[in-house]
mmCIF file of C-alpha atoms in Angstrom:
data_model
loop_
_atom_site.group_PDB
_atom_site.id
_atom_site.type_symbol
_atom_site.label_atom_id
_atom_site.label_comp_id
_atom_site.label_asym_id
_atom_site.label_seq_id
_atom_site.Cartn_x
_atom_site.Cartn_y
_atom_site.Cartn_z
ATOM 1 C CA MET A 1 0.000 0.000 0.000
ATOM 2 C CA GLY A 2 2.855 2.335 0.812
ATOM 3 C CA LEU A 3 4.503 1.562 -2.538
ATOM 4 C CA PHE A 4 1.243 2.257 -4.405
ATOM 5 C CA SER A 5 0.831 5.495 -2.533
ATOM 6 C CA ALA A 6 4.385 6.521 -3.407
ATOM 7 C CA CYS A 7 3.789 5.789 -7.104
ATOM 8 C CA VAL A 8 0.657 7.920 -7.096
ATOM 9 C CA ASN A 9 2.569 10.788 -5.525
ATOM 10 C CA CYS A 10 5.357 10.331 -8.073
ATOM 11 C CA SER A 11 2.848 10.484 -10.928
ATOM 12 C CA GLU A 12 1.314 13.638 -9.492
ATOM 13 C CA GLU A 13 4.744 15.236 -9.225
ATOM 14 C CA VAL A 14 5.506 14.408 -12.883
ATOM 15 C CA GLU A 15 2.185 15.855 -14.034
ATOM 16 C CA ASP A 16 2.746 18.941 -11.897
ATOM 17 C CA LYS A 17 6.220 19.383 -13.398
ATOM 18 C CA LYS A 18 4.808 19.055 -16.921
ATOM 19 C CA SER A 19 2.221 21.708 -16.224
ATOM 20 C CA ARG A 20 4.852 24.046 -14.792
ATOM 21 C CA THR A 21 7.224 23.558 -17.761
ATOM 22 C CA ALA A 22 4.610 23.573 -20.551
ATOM 23 C CA PRO A 23 5.109 26.408 -23.064
ATOM 24 C CA ILE A 24 3.024 29.459 -22.356
ATOM 25 C CA PRO A 25 0.858 30.527 -25.329
ATOM 26 C CA THR A 26 2.315 33.604 -26.979
ATOM 27 C CA LEU A 27 -1.078 34.937 -28.053
ATOM 28 C CA THR A 28 -3.800 36.158 -25.746
ATOM 29 C CA PRO A 29 -7.089 34.214 -25.632
ATOM 30 C CA GLU A 30 -8.674 36.958 -27.730
ATOM 31 C CA ALA A 31 -6.132 36.227 -30.451
ATOM 32 C CA GLN A 32 -7.300 32.637 -30.904
ATOM 33 C CA LEU A 33 -9.782 33.597 -33.594
ATOM 34 C CA GLU A 34 -12.201 31.105 -35.027
ATOM 35 C CA THR A 35 -11.252 29.583 -38.391
ATOM 36 C CA THR A 36 -14.227 27.338 -39.044
ATOM 37 C CA HIS A 37 -14.632 28.264 -42.728
ATOM 38 C CA LYS A 38 -13.120 25.967 -45.321
ATOM 39 C CA SER A 39 -9.801 26.970 -46.838
ATOM 40 C CA LEU A 40 -9.978 28.552 -50.256
ATOM 41 C CA ARG A 41 -8.488 26.609 -53.145
ATOM 42 C CA LEU A 42 -7.660 27.210 -56.783
ATOM 43 C CA GLY A 43 -10.876 26.911 -58.769
ATOM 44 C CA ASP A 44 -13.106 28.174 -55.964
ATOM 45 C CA THR A 45 -15.403 31.114 -56.530
ATOM 46 C CA VAL A 46 -13.944 34.036 -54.628
ATOM 47 C CA PRO A 47 -16.119 35.001 -51.636
ATOM 48 C CA ASN A 48 -17.895 38.305 -51.923
ATOM 49 C CA PHE A 49 -17.638 40.892 -49.171
ATOM 50 C CA SER A 50 -18.345 44.519 -48.397
ATOM 51 C CA ALA A 51 -15.571 46.647 -46.936
ATOM 52 C CA GLU A 52 -14.432 50.158 -46.134
ATOM 53 C CA THR A 53 -11.420 51.207 -48.222
ATOM 54 C CA THR A 54 -9.302 54.271 -48.855
ATOM 55 C CA ASN A 55 -11.337 54.772 -52.054
ATOM 56 C CA GLY A 56 -14.734 54.418 -50.380
ATOM 57 C CA ASN A 57 -16.984 51.498 -49.526
ATOM 58 C CA ILE A 58 -16.967 48.585 -51.967
ATOM 59 C CA ASP A 59 -18.787 45.385 -52.767
ATOM 60 C CA PHE A 60 -15.921 43.204 -53.997
ATOM 61 C CA HIS A 61 -17.717 41.393 -56.827
ATOM 62 C CA THR A 62 -19.123 44.683 -58.086
ATOM 63 C CA TYR A 63 -15.743 46.392 -57.754
ATOM 64 C CA LYS A 64 -14.001 43.834 -59.990
ATOM 65 C CA GLU A 65 -16.938 42.950 -62.241
ATOM 66 C CA GLY A 66 -15.690 41.604 -65.582
ATOM 67 C CA LYS A 67 -12.030 42.214 -64.728
ATOM 68 C CA TRP A 68 -9.050 40.370 -63.320
ATOM 69 C CA ALA A 69 -8.247 41.297 -59.730
ATOM 70 C CA ILE A 70 -5.335 40.936 -57.337
ATOM 71 C CA LEU A 71 -6.217 40.968 -53.647
ATOM 72 C CA PHE A 72 -3.195 41.121 -51.363
ATOM 73 C CA SER A 73 -2.690 41.589 -47.645
ATOM 74 C CA HIS A 74 0.164 43.195 -45.736
ATOM 75 C CA PRO A 75 0.822 42.800 -41.981
ATOM 76 C CA GLU A 76 0.658 46.397 -40.776
ATOM 77 C CA ASP A 77 0.813 50.065 -41.722
ATOM 78 C CA PHE A 78 3.922 52.128 -40.958
ATOM 79 C CA THR A 79 6.236 49.120 -41.229
ATOM 80 C CA PRO A 80 9.315 49.000 -43.476
ATOM 81 C CA VAL A 81 8.712 45.930 -45.653
ATOM 82 C CA CYS A 82 5.070 46.800 -46.264
ATOM 83 C CA THR A 83 6.001 50.354 -47.224
ATOM 84 C CA THR A 84 8.333 49.079 -49.962
ATOM 85 C CA GLU A 85 5.728 46.573 -51.184
ATOM 86 C CA LEU A 86 2.862 49.010 -51.619
ATOM 87 C CA GLY A 87 5.197 51.463 -53.297
ATOM 88 C CA ALA A 88 6.148 48.749 -55.807
ATOM 89 C CA VAL A 89 2.495 47.900 -56.499
ATOM 90 C CA ALA A 90 1.722 51.565 -57.109
ATOM 91 C CA LYS A 91 4.620 51.898 -59.567
ATOM 92 C CA LEU A 92 3.178 49.011 -61.582
ATOM 93 C CA SER A 93 -0.157 50.807 -62.050
ATOM 94 C CA ASN A 94 0.301 51.113 -65.824
ATOM 95 C CA GLU A 95 1.087 47.405 -66.077
ATOM 96 C CA TRP A 96 -2.053 46.428 -64.151
ATOM 97 C CA GLU A 97 -4.118 48.717 -66.361
ATOM 98 C CA LYS A 98 -2.681 47.178 -69.555
ATOM 99 C CA ARG A 99 -3.852 43.793 -68.306
ATOM 100 C CA ASP A 100 -7.326 45.046 -67.351
ATOM 101 C CA THR A 101 -6.563 44.167 -63.736
ATOM 102 C CA LYS A 102 -7.628 45.835 -60.507
ATOM 103 C CA VAL A 103 -5.431 45.585 -57.415
ATOM 104 C CA ILE A 104 -6.640 46.019 -53.855
ATOM 105 C CA GLY A 105 -4.657 45.850 -50.611
ATOM 106 C CA LEU A 106 -5.684 44.896 -47.084
ATOM 107 C CA SER A 107 -4.449 44.993 -43.510
ATOM 108 C CA CYS A 108 -5.969 44.938 -40.032
ATOM 109 C CA ASN A 109 -5.557 48.681 -39.611
ATOM 110 C CA THR A 110 -8.089 51.498 -39.551
ATOM 111 C CA LEU A 111 -9.004 53.707 -42.468
ATOM 112 C CA GLU A 112 -7.419 56.702 -40.736
ATOM 113 C CA SER A 113 -4.152 54.779 -40.356
ATOM 114 C CA HIS A 114 -4.141 53.791 -44.046
ATOM 115 C CA GLU A 115 -4.706 57.370 -45.149
ATOM 116 C CA ARG A 116 -1.843 58.725 -43.049
ATOM 117 C CA TRP A 117 0.492 55.922 -44.140
ATOM 118 C CA ILE A 118 -0.131 56.463 -47.860
ATOM 119 C CA ALA A 119 1.601 59.828 -47.554
ATOM 120 C CA ASP A 120 4.704 58.055 -46.209
ATOM 121 C CA ILE A 121 4.626 55.468 -49.003
ATOM 122 C CA ASN A 122 4.416 58.130 -51.672
ATOM 123 C CA GLU A 123 7.211 60.152 -50.084
ATOM 124 C CA THR A 124 9.705 57.374 -49.402
ATOM 125 C CA GLN A 125 9.035 55.170 -52.448
ATOM 126 C CA ASN A 126 8.554 57.944 -55.023
ATOM 127 C CA ALA A 127 5.135 56.450 -55.733
ATOM 128 C CA ASP A 128 1.514 57.498 -56.100
ATOM 129 C CA VAL A 129 -0.798 55.034 -54.348
ATOM 130 C CA LYS A 130 -4.227 55.216 -55.974
ATOM 131 C CA PHE A 131 -5.474 51.650 -55.574
ATOM 132 C CA PRO A 132 -7.810 50.989 -52.620
ATOM 133 C CA ILE A 133 -6.603 49.528 -49.320
ATOM 134 C CA ILE A 134 -9.175 47.697 -47.202
ATOM 135 C CA ALA A 135 -9.470 48.760 -43.564
ATOM 136 C CA ASP A 136 -10.049 45.361 -41.913
ATOM 137 C CA ALA A 137 -9.551 46.192 -38.240
ATOM 138 C CA ASN A 138 -12.227 43.654 -37.252
ATOM 139 C CA ARG A 139 -10.452 40.984 -39.351
ATOM 140 C CA LYS A 140 -13.651 40.039 -41.138
ATOM 141 C CA VAL A 141 -12.079 39.789 -44.596
ATOM 142 C CA ALA A 142 -8.778 38.409 -43.275
ATOM 143 C CA GLN A 143 -10.640 35.501 -41.681
ATOM 144 C CA LEU A 144 -12.713 34.925 -44.801
ATOM 145 C CA PHE A 145 -9.527 34.511 -46.861
ATOM 146 C CA ASP A 146 -7.495 32.753 -44.128
ATOM 147 C CA MET A 147 -4.883 35.512 -44.101
ATOM 148 C CA LEU A 148 -4.114 35.688 -40.375
ATOM 149 C CA ASP A 149 -0.659 34.754 -39.094
ATOM 150 C CA PHE A 150 -0.554 31.865 -36.643
ATOM 151 C CA GLN A 151 3.167 31.042 -36.832
ATOM 152 C CA ASP A 152 4.976 34.333 -36.148
ATOM 153 C CA GLU A 153 4.515 35.342 -32.499
ATOM 154 C CA THR A 154 5.825 38.826 -33.274
ATOM 155 C CA ASN A 155 3.236 39.505 -35.997
ATOM 156 C CA VAL A 156 0.511 40.666 -33.613
ATOM 157 C CA ASP A 157 -1.018 43.986 -32.663
ATOM 158 C CA LYS A 158 -0.790 45.681 -29.254
ATOM 159 C CA LYS A 159 -3.656 43.543 -27.948
ATOM 160 C CA GLY A 160 -1.975 40.302 -29.003
ATOM 161 C CA MET A 161 -4.351 39.798 -31.932
ATOM 162 C CA PRO A 162 -2.713 38.177 -34.985
ATOM 163 C CA LEU A 163 -2.044 40.348 -38.009
ATOM 164 C CA THR A 164 -2.140 39.210 -41.617
ATOM 165 C CA VAL A 165 0.594 37.409 -43.525
ATOM 166 C CA ARG A 166 1.516 38.452 -47.086
ATOM 167 C CA SER A 167 -1.247 36.722 -49.025
ATOM 168 C CA VAL A 168 -1.839 37.113 -52.760
ATOM 169 C CA PHE A 169 -4.948 36.046 -54.668
ATOM 170 C CA ILE A 170 -5.311 36.400 -58.437
ATOM 171 C CA ILE A 171 -8.959 36.236 -59.450
ATOM 172 C CA ALA A 172 -10.239 35.868 -63.020
ATOM 173 C CA PRO A 173 -13.069 37.942 -64.551
ATOM 174 C CA ASN A 174 -15.502 35.083 -63.809
ATOM 175 C CA ASN A 175 -14.581 35.349 -60.080
ATOM 176 C CA ILE A 176 -12.651 32.069 -60.029
ATOM 177 C CA ILE A 177 -9.474 32.011 -57.901
ATOM 178 C CA ARG A 178 -6.525 31.255 -60.189
ATOM 179 C CA LEU A 179 -3.520 31.836 -57.918
ATOM 180 C CA ILE A 180 -2.847 31.749 -54.178
ATOM 181 C CA ILE A 181 0.572 32.638 -52.758
ATOM 182 C CA THR A 182 1.403 33.128 -49.082
ATOM 183 C CA TYR A 183 4.610 34.789 -47.908
ATOM 184 C CA PRO A 184 5.652 35.121 -44.262
ATOM 185 C CA ALA A 185 5.607 38.567 -42.689
ATOM 186 C CA SER A 186 9.417 38.723 -42.763
ATOM 187 C CA CYS A 187 9.726 38.348 -46.561
ATOM 188 C CA GLY A 188 8.724 41.040 -49.009
ATOM 189 C CA ARG A 189 7.043 39.831 -52.189
ATOM 190 C CA ASN A 190 8.318 39.953 -55.752
ATOM 191 C CA PHE A 191 5.491 41.707 -57.567
ATOM 192 C CA ASP A 192 7.280 41.243 -60.883
ATOM 193 C CA GLU A 193 6.606 37.536 -60.290
ATOM 194 C CA VAL A 194 2.924 38.238 -59.599
ATOM 195 C CA LEU A 195 2.828 40.176 -62.883
ATOM 196 C CA ARG A 196 4.571 37.272 -64.672
ATOM 197 C CA VAL A 197 1.980 34.773 -63.411
ATOM 198 C CA LEU A 198 -0.831 37.104 -64.460
ATOM 199 C CA ASP A 199 0.649 37.205 -67.985
ATOM 200 C CA SER A 200 0.894 33.410 -68.017
ATOM 201 C CA LEU A 201 -2.720 32.952 -66.907
ATOM 202 C CA GLN A 202 -4.082 35.456 -69.405
ATOM 203 C CA LEU A 203 -2.047 34.047 -72.303
ATOM 204 C CA GLY A 204 -2.987 30.491 -71.360
ATOM 205 C CA ASP A 205 -6.692 31.320 -71.274
ATOM 206 C CA LYS A 206 -6.473 32.977 -74.672
ATOM 207 C CA HIS A 207 -4.359 30.399 -76.531
ATOM 208 C CA LYS A 208 -4.590 27.070 -74.618
ATOM 209 C CA ILE A 209 -0.874 27.026 -73.787
ATOM 210 C CA ALA A 210 1.293 26.505 -70.696
ATOM 211 C CA THR A 211 4.453 28.342 -69.730
ATOM 212 C CA PRO A 212 7.800 26.735 -68.792
ATOM 213 C CA VAL A 213 10.141 27.399 -65.902
ATOM 214 C CA ASN A 214 11.273 31.029 -65.549
ATOM 215 C CA TRP A 215 9.102 32.030 -68.508
ATOM 216 C CA LYS A 216 8.798 35.721 -69.294
ATOM 217 C CA ASN A 217 6.405 37.468 -71.639
ATOM 218 C CA GLY A 218 7.752 37.010 -75.168
ATOM 219 C CA ASP A 219 9.499 33.674 -74.519
ATOM 220 C CA ASP A 220 8.471 30.432 -76.201
ATOM 221 C CA VAL A 221 5.534 28.639 -74.598
ATOM 222 C CA ILE A 222 4.556 24.981 -74.244
ATOM 223 C CA ILE A 223 1.781 23.137 -76.066
ATOM 224 C CA PRO A 224 -0.006 20.974 -73.474
ATOM 225 C CA PRO A 225 -0.023 17.177 -74.046
ATOM 226 C CA SER A 226 -3.836 17.304 -74.089
ATOM 227 C CA ILE A 227 -3.640 18.941 -77.541
ATOM 228 C CA LYS A 228 -2.956 16.290 -80.190
ATOM 229 C CA ASN A 229 -0.585 16.956 -83.086
ATOM 230 C CA GLU A 230 -3.428 17.311 -85.582
ATOM 231 C CA GLU A 231 -4.976 20.137 -83.560
ATOM 232 C CA ALA A 232 -1.546 21.640 -82.799
ATOM 233 C CA ASP A 233 -0.813 21.852 -86.544
ATOM 234 C CA LYS A 234 -3.820 24.146 -86.926
ATOM 235 C CA LEU A 235 -3.419 26.153 -83.744
ATOM 236 C CA PHE A 236 0.373 26.508 -83.640
ATOM 237 C CA PRO A 237 1.866 26.350 -87.144
ATOM 238 C CA GLY A 238 5.630 25.842 -87.114
ATOM 239 C CA TYR A 239 5.804 24.548 -83.557
ATOM 240 C CA LYS A 240 8.916 22.685 -82.445
ATOM 241 C CA VAL A 241 8.915 19.062 -81.239
ATOM 242 C CA ILE A 242 11.669 18.391 -78.691
ATOM 243 C CA LYS A 243 10.057 15.212 -77.367
ATOM 244 C CA PRO A 244 6.589 13.838 -78.162
ATOM 245 C CA TYR A 245 5.434 15.294 -74.841
ATOM 246 C CA LEU A 246 7.506 18.493 -75.087
ATOM 247 C CA ARG A 247 6.439 20.861 -77.860
ATOM 248 C CA THR A 248 7.110 24.600 -77.929
ATOM 249 C CA VAL A 249 5.956 27.526 -80.017
ATOM 250 C CA ASN A 250 6.928 31.177 -80.261
ATOM 251 C CA VAL A 251 4.459 33.608 -78.738
ATOM 252 C CA GLY A 252 4.592 35.712 -81.902
ATOM 253 C CA VAL A 253 2.888 32.895 -83.829
ATOM 254 C CA LEU A 254 -0.053 33.045 -81.428
ATOM 255 C CA GLU A 255 -0.717 36.716 -82.073
ATOM 256 C CA HIS A 256 -1.149 36.355 -85.846
#
C-alpha cells in the first residue's frame, strides 16, 4: 500500500512538473480567432464581401466585375517591408491597367491609419498610391480569406491579436481564384513575379498554352499534351517538337 501510494505521488509530481514547464501561449485568448470556414483553393469562386477602403466602400464582386483582380494583404501600416511593397504595387499601375486588372490591398488597420500611411509610401518610395486599401480592423475579410498569421509570435497587434501574412490572390473575370501565394511577414514579395503569373494565366486562357520554368512574356511557350498533333498543326503552325510530350511555339505565332 505504501509503494502504491508513493507511485501515485510520483505520478502527481511528474504531471505537476509538466504543467509548470509547458510552453506558455504567446497569443492572448482573444487572439485565438475562429477559423471554421473551409480553406480557399484554386478553382473556388472568390467570396464576396463589403468593406471600407481608402477609395470608399466597396462590394468586392461589383468592384471587380468583368475584370481580373489581385487581392493582397500586408501585416501592418507604418512598417518597413510593407512600405516598400505598396510602393512597388503603385509603380506598376500602368502594367495592371494594360492587363485590365484591378489591385486592392488589405491589412488589419483602420481607415485613418491607411490614409496617413499612404503619404509616407508616396514620399519614401517615389510612388503614387491610388489603388484601394481595405481597412479590416475587425479581421472580417482576413478571416474569410485565411490571411491571419498563426506562426509568427511577433506579428501581432498591441492587444496580441494576430495580423495578416503576405497573401496574394489572383482572381479571373468570372470570379474564379486562379492563384494563391502566401509569404511570411518577414519576406517582401516579388510583384514582378505576380505580374509574370498574371501574364501566363491570361495568355494560357487565350491560346490554350502553358508556360515553362522562368518564362517571361515574349518567350516560347509549351503546347499541353492534351492537344494532339493534328490540332496543334492548326493552332500553332511551325511549332517545335523536342520530345513527343515536349512541344514549344513562339508567342509571336499566337498573335497572328
